[in-house]
PDB file of C-alpha atoms in Angstrom:
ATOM      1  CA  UNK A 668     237.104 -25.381 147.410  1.00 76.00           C
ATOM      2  CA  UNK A 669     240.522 -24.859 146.675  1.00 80.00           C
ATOM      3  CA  UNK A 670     241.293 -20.822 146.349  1.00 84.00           C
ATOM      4  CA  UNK A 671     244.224 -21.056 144.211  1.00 85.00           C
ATOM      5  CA  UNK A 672     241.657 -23.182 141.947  1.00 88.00           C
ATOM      6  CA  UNK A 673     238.979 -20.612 142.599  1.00 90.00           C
ATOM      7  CA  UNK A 674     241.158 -17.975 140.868  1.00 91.00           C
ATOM      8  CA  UNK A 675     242.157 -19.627 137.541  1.00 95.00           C
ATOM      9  CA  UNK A 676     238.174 -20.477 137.088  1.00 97.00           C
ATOM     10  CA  UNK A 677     236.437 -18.782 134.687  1.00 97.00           C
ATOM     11  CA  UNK A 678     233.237 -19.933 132.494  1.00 97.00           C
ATOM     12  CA  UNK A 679     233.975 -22.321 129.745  1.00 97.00           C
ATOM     13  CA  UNK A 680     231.374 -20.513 127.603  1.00 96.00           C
ATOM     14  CA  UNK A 681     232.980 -17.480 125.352  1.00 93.00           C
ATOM     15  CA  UNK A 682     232.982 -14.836 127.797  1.00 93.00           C
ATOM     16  CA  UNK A 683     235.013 -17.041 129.949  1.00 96.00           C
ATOM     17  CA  UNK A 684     233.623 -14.278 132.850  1.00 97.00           C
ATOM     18  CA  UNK A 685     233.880 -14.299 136.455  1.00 96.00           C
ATOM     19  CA  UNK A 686     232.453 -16.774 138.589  1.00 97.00           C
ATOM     20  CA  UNK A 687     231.046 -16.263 141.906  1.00 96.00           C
ATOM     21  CA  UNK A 688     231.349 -18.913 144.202  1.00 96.00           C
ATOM     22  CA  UNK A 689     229.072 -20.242 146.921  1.00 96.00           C
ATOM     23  CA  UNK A 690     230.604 -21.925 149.389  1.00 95.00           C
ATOM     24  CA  UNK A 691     226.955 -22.956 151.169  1.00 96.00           C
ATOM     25  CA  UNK A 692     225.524 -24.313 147.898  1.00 96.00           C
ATOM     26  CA  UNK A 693     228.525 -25.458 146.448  1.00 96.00           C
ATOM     27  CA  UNK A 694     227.791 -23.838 143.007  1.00 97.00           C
ATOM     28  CA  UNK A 695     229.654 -21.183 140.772  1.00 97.00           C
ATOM     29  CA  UNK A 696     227.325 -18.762 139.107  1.00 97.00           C
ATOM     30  CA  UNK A 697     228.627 -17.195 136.036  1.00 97.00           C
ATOM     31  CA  UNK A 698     228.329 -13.182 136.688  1.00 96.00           C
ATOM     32  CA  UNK A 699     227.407 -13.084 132.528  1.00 96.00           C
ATOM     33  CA  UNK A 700     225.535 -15.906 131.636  1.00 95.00           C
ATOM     34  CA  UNK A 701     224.480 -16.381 134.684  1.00 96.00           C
ATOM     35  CA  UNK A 702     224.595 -21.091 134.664  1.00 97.00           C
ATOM     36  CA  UNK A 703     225.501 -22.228 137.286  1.00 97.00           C
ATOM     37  CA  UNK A 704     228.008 -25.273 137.890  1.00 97.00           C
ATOM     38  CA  UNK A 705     228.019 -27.365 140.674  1.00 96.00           C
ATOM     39  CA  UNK A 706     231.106 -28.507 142.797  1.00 95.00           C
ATOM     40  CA  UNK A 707     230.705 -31.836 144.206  1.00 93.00           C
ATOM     41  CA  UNK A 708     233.060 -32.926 147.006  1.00 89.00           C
ATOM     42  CA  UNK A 709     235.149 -29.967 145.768  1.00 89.00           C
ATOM     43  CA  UNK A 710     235.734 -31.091 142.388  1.00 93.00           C
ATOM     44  CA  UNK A 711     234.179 -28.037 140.199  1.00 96.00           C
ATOM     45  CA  UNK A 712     232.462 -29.501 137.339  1.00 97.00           C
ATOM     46  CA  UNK A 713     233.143 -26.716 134.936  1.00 97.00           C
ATOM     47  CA  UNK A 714     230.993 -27.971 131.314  1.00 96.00           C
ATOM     48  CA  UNK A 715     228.491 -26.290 129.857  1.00 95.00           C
ATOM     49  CA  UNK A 716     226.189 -29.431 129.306  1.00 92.00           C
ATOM     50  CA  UNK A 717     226.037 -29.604 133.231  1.00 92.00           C
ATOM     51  CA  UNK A 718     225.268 -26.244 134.742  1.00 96.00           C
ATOM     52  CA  UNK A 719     221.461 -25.478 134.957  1.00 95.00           C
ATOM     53  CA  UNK A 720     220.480 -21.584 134.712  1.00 92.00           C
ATOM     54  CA  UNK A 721     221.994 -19.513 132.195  1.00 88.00           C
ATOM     55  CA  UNK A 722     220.516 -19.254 128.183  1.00 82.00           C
ATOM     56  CA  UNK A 723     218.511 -21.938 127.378  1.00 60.00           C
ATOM     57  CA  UNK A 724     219.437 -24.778 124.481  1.00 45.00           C
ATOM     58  CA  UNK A 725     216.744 -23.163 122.760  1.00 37.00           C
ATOM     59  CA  UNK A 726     218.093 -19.740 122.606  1.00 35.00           C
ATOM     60  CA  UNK A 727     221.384 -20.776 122.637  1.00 35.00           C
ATOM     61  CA  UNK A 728     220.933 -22.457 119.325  1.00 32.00           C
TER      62      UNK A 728
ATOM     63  CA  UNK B1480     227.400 -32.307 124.130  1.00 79.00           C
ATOM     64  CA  UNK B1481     228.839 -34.032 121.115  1.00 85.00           C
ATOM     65  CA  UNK B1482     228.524 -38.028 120.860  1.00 89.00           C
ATOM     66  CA  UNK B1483     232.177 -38.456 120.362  1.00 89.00           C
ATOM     67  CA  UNK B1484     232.781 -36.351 123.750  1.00 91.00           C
ATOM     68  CA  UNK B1485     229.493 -38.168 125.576  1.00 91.00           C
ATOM     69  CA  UNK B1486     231.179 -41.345 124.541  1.00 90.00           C
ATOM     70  CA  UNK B1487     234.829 -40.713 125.524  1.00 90.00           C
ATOM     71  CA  UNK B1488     233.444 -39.641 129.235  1.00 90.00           C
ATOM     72  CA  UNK B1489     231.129 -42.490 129.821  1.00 90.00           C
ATOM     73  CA  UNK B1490     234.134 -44.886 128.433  1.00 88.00           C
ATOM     74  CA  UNK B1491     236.621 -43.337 130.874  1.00 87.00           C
ATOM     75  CA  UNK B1492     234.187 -43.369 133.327  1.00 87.00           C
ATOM     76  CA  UNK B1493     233.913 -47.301 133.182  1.00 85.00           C
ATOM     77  CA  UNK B1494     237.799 -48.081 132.753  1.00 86.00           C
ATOM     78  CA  UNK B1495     238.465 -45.436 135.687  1.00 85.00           C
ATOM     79  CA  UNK B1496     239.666 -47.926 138.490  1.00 81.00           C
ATOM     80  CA  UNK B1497     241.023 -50.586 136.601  1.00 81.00           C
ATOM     81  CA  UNK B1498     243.000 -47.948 134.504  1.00 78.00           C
ATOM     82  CA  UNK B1499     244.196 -46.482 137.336  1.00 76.00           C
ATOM     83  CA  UNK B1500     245.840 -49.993 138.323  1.00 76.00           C
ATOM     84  CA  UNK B1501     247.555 -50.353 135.127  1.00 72.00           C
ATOM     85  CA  UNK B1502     249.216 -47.500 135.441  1.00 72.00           C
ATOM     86  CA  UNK B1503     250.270 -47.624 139.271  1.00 68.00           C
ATOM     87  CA  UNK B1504     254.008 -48.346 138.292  1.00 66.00           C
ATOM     88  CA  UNK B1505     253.264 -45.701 135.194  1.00 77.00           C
ATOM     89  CA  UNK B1506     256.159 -43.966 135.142  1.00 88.00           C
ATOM     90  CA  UNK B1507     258.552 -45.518 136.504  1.00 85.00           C
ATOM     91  CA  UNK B1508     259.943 -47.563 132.830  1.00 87.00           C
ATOM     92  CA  UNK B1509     259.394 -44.613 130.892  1.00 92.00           C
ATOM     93  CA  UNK B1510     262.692 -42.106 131.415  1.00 94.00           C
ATOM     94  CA  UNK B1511     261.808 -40.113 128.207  1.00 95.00           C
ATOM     95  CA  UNK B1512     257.988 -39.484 129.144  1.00 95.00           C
ATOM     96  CA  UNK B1513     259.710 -38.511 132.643  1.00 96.00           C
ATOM     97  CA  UNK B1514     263.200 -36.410 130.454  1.00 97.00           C
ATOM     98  CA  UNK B1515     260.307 -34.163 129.262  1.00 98.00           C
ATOM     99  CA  UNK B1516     257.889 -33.833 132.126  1.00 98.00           C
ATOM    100  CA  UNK B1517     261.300 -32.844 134.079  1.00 98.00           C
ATOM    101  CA  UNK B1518     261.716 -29.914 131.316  1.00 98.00           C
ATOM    102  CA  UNK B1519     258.389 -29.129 131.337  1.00 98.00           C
ATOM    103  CA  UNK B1520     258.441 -28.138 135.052  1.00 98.00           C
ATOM    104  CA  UNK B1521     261.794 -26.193 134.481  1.00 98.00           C
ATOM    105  CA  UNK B1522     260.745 -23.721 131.847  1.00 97.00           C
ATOM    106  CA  UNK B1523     257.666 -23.217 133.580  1.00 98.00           C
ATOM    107  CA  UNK B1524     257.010 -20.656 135.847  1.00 92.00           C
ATOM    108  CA  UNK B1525     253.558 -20.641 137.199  1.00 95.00           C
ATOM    109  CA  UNK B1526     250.371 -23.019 136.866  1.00 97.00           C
ATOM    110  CA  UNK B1527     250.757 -26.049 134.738  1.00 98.00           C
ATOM    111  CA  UNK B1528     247.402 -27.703 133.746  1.00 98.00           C
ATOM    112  CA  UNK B1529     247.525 -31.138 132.650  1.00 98.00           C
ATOM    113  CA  UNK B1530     244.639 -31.439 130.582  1.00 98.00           C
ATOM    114  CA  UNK B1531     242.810 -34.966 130.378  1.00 97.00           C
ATOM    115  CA  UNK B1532     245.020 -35.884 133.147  1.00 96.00           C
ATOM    116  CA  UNK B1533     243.319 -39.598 134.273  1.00 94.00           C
ATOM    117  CA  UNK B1534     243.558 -40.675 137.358  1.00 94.00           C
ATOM    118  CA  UNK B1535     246.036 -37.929 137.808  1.00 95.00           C
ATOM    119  CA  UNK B1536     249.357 -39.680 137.697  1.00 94.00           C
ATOM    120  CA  UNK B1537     251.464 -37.671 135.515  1.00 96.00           C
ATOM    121  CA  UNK B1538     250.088 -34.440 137.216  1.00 97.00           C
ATOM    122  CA  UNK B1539     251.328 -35.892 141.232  1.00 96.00           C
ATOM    123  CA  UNK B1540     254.746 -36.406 139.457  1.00 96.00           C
ATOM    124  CA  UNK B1541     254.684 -32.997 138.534  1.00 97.00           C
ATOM    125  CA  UNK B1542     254.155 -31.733 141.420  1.00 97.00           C
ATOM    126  CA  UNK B1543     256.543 -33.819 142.805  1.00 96.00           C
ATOM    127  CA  UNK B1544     258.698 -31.824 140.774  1.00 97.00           C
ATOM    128  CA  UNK B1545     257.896 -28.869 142.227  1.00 97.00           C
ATOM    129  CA  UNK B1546     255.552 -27.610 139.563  1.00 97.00           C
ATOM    130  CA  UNK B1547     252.214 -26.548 140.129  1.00 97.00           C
ATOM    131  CA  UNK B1548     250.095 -28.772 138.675  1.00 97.00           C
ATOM    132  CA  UNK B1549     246.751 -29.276 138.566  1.00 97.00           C
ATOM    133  CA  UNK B1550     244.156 -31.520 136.523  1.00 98.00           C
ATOM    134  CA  UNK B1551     241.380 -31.505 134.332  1.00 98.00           C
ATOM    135  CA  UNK B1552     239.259 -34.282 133.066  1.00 97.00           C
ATOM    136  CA  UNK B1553     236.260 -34.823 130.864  1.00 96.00           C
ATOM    137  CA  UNK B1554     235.144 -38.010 133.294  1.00 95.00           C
ATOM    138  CA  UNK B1555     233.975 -37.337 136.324  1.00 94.00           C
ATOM    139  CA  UNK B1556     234.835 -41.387 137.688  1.00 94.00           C
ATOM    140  CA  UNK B1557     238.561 -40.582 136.494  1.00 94.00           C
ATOM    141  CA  UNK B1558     238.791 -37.022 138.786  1.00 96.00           C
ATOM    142  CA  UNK B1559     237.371 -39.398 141.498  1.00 94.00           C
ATOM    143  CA  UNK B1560     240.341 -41.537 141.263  1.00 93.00           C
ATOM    144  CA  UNK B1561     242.405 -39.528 140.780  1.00 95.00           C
ATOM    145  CA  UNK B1562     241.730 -37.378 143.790  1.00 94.00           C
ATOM    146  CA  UNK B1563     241.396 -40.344 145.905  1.00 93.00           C
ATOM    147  CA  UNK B1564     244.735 -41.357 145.101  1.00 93.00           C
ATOM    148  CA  UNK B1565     246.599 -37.746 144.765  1.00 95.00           C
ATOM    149  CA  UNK B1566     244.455 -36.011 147.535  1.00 94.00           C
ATOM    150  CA  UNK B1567     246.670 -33.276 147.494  1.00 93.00           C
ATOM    151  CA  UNK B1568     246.241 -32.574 144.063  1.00 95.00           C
ATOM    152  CA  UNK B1569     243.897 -30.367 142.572  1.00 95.00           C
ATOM    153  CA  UNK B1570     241.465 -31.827 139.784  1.00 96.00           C
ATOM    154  CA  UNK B1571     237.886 -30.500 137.708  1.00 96.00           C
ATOM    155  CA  UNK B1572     236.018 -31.829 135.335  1.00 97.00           C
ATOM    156  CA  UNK B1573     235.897 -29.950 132.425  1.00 97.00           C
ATOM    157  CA  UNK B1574     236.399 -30.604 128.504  1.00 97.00           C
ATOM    158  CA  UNK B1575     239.157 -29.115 126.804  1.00 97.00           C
ATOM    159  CA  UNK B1576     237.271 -27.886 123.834  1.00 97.00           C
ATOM    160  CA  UNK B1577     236.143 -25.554 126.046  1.00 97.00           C
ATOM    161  CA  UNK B1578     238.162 -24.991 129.163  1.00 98.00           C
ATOM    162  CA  UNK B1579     236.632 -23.194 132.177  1.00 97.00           C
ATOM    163  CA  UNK B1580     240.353 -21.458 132.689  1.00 98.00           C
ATOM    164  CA  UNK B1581     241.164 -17.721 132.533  1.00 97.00           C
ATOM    165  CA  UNK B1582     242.770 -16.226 129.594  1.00 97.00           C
ATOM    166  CA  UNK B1583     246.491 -16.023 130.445  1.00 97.00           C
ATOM    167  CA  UNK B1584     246.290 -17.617 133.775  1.00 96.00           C
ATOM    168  CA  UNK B1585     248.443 -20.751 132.842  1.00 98.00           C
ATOM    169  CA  UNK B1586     252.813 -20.941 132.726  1.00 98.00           C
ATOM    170  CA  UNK B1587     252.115 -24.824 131.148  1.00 98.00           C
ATOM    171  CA  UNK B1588     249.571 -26.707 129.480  1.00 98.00           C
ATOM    172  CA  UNK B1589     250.396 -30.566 129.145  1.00 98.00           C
ATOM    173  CA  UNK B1590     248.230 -32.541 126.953  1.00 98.00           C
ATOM    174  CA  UNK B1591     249.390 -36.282 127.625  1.00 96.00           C
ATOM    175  CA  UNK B1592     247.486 -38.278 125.096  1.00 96.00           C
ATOM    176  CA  UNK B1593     244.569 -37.050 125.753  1.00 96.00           C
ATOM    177  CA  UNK B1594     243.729 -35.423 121.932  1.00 97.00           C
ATOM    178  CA  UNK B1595     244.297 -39.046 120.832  1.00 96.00           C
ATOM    179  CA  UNK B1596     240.453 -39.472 121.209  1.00 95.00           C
ATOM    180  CA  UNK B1597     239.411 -36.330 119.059  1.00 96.00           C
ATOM    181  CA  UNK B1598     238.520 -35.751 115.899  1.00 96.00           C
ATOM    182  CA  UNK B1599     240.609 -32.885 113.319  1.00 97.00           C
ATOM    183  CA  UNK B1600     238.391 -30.370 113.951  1.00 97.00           C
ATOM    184  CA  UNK B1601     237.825 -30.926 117.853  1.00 97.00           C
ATOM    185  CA  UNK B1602     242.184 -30.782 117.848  1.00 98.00           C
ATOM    186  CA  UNK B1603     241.980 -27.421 116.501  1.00 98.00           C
ATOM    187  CA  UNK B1604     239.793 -26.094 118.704  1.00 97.00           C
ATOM    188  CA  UNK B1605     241.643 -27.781 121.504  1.00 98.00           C
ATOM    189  CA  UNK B1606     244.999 -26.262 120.538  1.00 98.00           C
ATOM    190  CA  UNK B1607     243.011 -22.855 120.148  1.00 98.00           C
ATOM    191  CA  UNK B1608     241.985 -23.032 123.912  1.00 98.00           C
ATOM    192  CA  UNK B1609     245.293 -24.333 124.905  1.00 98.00           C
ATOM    193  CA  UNK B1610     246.936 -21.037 123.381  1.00 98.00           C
ATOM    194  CA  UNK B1611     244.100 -18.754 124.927  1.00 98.00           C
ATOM    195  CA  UNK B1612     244.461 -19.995 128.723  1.00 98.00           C
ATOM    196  CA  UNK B1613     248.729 -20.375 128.275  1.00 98.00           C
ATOM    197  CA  UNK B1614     250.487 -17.273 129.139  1.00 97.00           C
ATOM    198  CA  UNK B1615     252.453 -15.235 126.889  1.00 97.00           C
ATOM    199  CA  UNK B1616     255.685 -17.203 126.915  1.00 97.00           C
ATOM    200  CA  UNK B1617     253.287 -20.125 128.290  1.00 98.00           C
ATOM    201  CA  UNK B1618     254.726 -23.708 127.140  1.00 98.00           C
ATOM    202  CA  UNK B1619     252.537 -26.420 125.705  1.00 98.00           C
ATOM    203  CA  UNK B1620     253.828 -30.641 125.609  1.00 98.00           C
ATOM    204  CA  UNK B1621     251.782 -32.327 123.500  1.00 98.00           C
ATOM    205  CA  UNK B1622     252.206 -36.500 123.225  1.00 98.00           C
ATOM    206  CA  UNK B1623     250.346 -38.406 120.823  1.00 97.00           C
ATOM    207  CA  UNK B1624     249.885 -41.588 119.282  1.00 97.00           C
ATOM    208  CA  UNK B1625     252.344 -41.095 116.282  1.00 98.00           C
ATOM    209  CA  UNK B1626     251.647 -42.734 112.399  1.00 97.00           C
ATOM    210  CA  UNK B1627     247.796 -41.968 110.273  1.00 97.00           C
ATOM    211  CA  UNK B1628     245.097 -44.245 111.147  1.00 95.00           C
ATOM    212  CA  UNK B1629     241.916 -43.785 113.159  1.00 93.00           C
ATOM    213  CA  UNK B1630     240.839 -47.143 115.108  1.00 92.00           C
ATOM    214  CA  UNK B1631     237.526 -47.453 116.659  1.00 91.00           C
ATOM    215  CA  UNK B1632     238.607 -49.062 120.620  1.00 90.00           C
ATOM    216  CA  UNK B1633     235.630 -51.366 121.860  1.00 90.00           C
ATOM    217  CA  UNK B1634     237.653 -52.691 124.835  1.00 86.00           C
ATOM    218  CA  UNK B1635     240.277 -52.295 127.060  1.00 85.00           C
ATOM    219  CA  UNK B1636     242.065 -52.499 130.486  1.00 82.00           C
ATOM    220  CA  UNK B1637     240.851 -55.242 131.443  1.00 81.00           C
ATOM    221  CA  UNK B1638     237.965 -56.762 128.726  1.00 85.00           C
ATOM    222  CA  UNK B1639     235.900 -53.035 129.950  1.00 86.00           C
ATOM    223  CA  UNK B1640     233.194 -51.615 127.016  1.00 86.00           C
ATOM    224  CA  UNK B1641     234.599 -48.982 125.758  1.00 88.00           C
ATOM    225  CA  UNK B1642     233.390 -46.910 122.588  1.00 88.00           C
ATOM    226  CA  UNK B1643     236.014 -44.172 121.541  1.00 88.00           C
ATOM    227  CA  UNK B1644     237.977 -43.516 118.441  1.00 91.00           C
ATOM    228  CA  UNK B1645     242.075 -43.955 119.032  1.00 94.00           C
ATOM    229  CA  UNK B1646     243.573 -41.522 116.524  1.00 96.00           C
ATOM    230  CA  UNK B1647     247.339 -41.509 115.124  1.00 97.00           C
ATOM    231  CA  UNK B1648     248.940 -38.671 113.193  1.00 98.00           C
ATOM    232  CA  UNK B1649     251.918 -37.795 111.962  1.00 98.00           C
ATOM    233  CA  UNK B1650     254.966 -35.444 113.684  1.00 98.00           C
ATOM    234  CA  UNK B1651     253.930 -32.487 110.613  1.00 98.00           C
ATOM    235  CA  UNK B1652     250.356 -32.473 110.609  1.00 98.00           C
ATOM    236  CA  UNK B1653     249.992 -32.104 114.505  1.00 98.00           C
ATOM    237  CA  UNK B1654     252.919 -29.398 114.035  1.00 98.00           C
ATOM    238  CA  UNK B1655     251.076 -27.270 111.408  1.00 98.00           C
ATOM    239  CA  UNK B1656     247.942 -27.518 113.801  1.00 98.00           C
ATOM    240  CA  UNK B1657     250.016 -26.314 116.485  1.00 98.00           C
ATOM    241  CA  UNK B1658     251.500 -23.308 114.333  1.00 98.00           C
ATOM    242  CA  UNK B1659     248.271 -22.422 112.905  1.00 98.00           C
ATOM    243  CA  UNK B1660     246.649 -22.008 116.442  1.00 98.00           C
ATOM    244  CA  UNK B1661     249.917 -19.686 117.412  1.00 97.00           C
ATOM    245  CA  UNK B1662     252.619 -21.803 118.617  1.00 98.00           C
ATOM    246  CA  UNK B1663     256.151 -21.932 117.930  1.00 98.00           C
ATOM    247  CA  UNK B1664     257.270 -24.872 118.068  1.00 98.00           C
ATOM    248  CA  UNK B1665     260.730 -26.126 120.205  1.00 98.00           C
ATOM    249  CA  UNK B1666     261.186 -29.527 120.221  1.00 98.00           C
ATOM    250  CA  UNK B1667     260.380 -32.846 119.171  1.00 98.00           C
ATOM    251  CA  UNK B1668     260.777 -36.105 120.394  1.00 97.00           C
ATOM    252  CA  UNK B1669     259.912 -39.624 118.879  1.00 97.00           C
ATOM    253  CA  UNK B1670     259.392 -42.334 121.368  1.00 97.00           C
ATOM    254  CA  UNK B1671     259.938 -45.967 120.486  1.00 95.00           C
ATOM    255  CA  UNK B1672     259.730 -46.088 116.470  1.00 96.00           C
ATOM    256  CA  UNK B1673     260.680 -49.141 116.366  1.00 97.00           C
ATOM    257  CA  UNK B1674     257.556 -50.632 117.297  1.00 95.00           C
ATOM    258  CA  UNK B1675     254.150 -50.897 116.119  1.00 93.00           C
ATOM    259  CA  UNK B1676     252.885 -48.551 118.828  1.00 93.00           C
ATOM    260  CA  UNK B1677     255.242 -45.289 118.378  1.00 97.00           C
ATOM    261  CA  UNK B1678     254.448 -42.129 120.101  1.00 97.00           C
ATOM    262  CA  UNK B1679     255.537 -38.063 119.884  1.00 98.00           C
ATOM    263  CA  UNK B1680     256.015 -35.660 122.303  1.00 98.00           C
ATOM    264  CA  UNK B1681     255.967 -31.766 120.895  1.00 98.00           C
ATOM    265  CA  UNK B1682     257.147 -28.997 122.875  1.00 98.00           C
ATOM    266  CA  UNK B1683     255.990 -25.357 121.901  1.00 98.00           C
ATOM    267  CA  UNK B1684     255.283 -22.255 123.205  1.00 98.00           C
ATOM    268  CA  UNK B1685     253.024 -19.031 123.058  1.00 98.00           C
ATOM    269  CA  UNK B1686     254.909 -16.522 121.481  1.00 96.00           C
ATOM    270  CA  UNK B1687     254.936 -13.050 124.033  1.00 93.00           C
ATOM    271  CA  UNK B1688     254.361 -10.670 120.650  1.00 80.00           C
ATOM    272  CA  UNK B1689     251.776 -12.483 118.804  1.00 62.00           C
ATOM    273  CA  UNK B1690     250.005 -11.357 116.472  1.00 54.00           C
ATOM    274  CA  UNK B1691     246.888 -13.365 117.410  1.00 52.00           C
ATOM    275  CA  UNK B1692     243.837 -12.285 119.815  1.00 49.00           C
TER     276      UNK B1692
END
């Protein structure tokens, strides 16, 4: 994935923390929430709705 | 994810390709679309993000320009075309009611008729995020559908479904949105109001001593 990209990303959840990036699995794990959103053919797909990991909906309210 | 958003992806996500057709000469008839993405990439130094950029159009001219542009876009079938067709160009899918961007880490945010789609309250907190990832200094275009009505849009480019609200507002209610969430505003531009189909484009910017966290 693009590095310059890479830099500007952050989480779209309210932290907006660091992400660390995978390049074998092609995922970015939030280093607070911990979701994790994939990057498919090096297009990050940065919503919340798509990560897996992280809170769940339930305790996320 | 809300239904309005769900809706607006999986309707850009059908139109994709044959809106990307439409729009293949896009610019070229449009000299005060292309006036203002011309100042846009002079006062900015640094990252522009064109958020709900399409098939990526507007943000290849910038770059063309010399800016540093890069896209984001709720529909996944849009960033495909548009990387297809701009593979130098940098694109994610993201929503802009909440943007997966750094605080600070953008010169430029251009929102090109893309908060046409959402409701008042989904603006606000648009605008809110555009302020939080601009910059100090940071600039923000905004061009919308200009007049008051909300319009429910079925179909389009080319007979596709579609299912997503077309909103217009007025010049001084998107300006006090724009001031409330922390922008001064710079200039203002009203495109073709002479027709049925009149448009704005708003230039602002994030103050450097705000008062605002």
């Amino acid at each position: 994935m693009d590095a310059a990209l890479l830099e500007l990303l952050r989480c779209p959840d309210q932290d907006h923390a660091l992400l660390a990036y995978d390049a074998a699995a092609q995922t970015l794990t939030c280093t607070v929430c911990t979701r994790v959103y994939p990057v498919r053919d090096g297009i990050p797909i940065m919503l919340i709705d798509e990560a897996t990991g992280g809170p769940g909906k339930a305790a996320g309210e | 994810m809300s239904d309005w958003l769900a809706d607006t992806r999986t309707s850009y996500d059908t139109v994709a390709a044959s809106y990307s057709d439409l729009l293949r000469d896009g610019l070229d008839g449009q000299p005060h679309m292309r006036a203002a993405f011309a100042t846009l990439a002079e006062l900015v130094d640094g990252p522009i993000v064109d958020v709900g950029c399409g098939p990526g159009h507007v943000t290849a001219h910038l770059r063309a320009l010399g800016a540093e542009a890069f896209g984001i876009d709720l529909s996944p079938g849009m960033v495909e075309v548009a990387r297809r067709e701009h593979p130098s160009v940098r694109f994610e899918v993201g929503s802009m009611t909440a943007l997966g961007l750094a605080d600070g880490s953008v010169g430029g945010v251009l929102s090109c008729w893309s908060l046409i789609h959402l409701p008042d309250s989904a603006v606000v907190q648009a605008l809110a995020e555009f302020r939080r990832v601009l910059r100090p200094g940071g600039v923000l275009l905004v061009g919308f559908h200009l007049g008051d009505s909300a319009r429910v849009k079925t179909e389009g480019y080319g007979g596709h479904p579609m299912n997503v609200t077309v909103y217009r507002r007025p010049v001084a209610r998107m300006r006090e949105w724009m001031r409330s969430a922390g922008f001064v505003m710079t200039a203002e531009t009203v495109l073709e109001p002479d027709t049925p189909t009149p448009g704005a484009l708003l230039f602002a910017y994030r103050p450097v001593a705000d008062q605002m966290t």
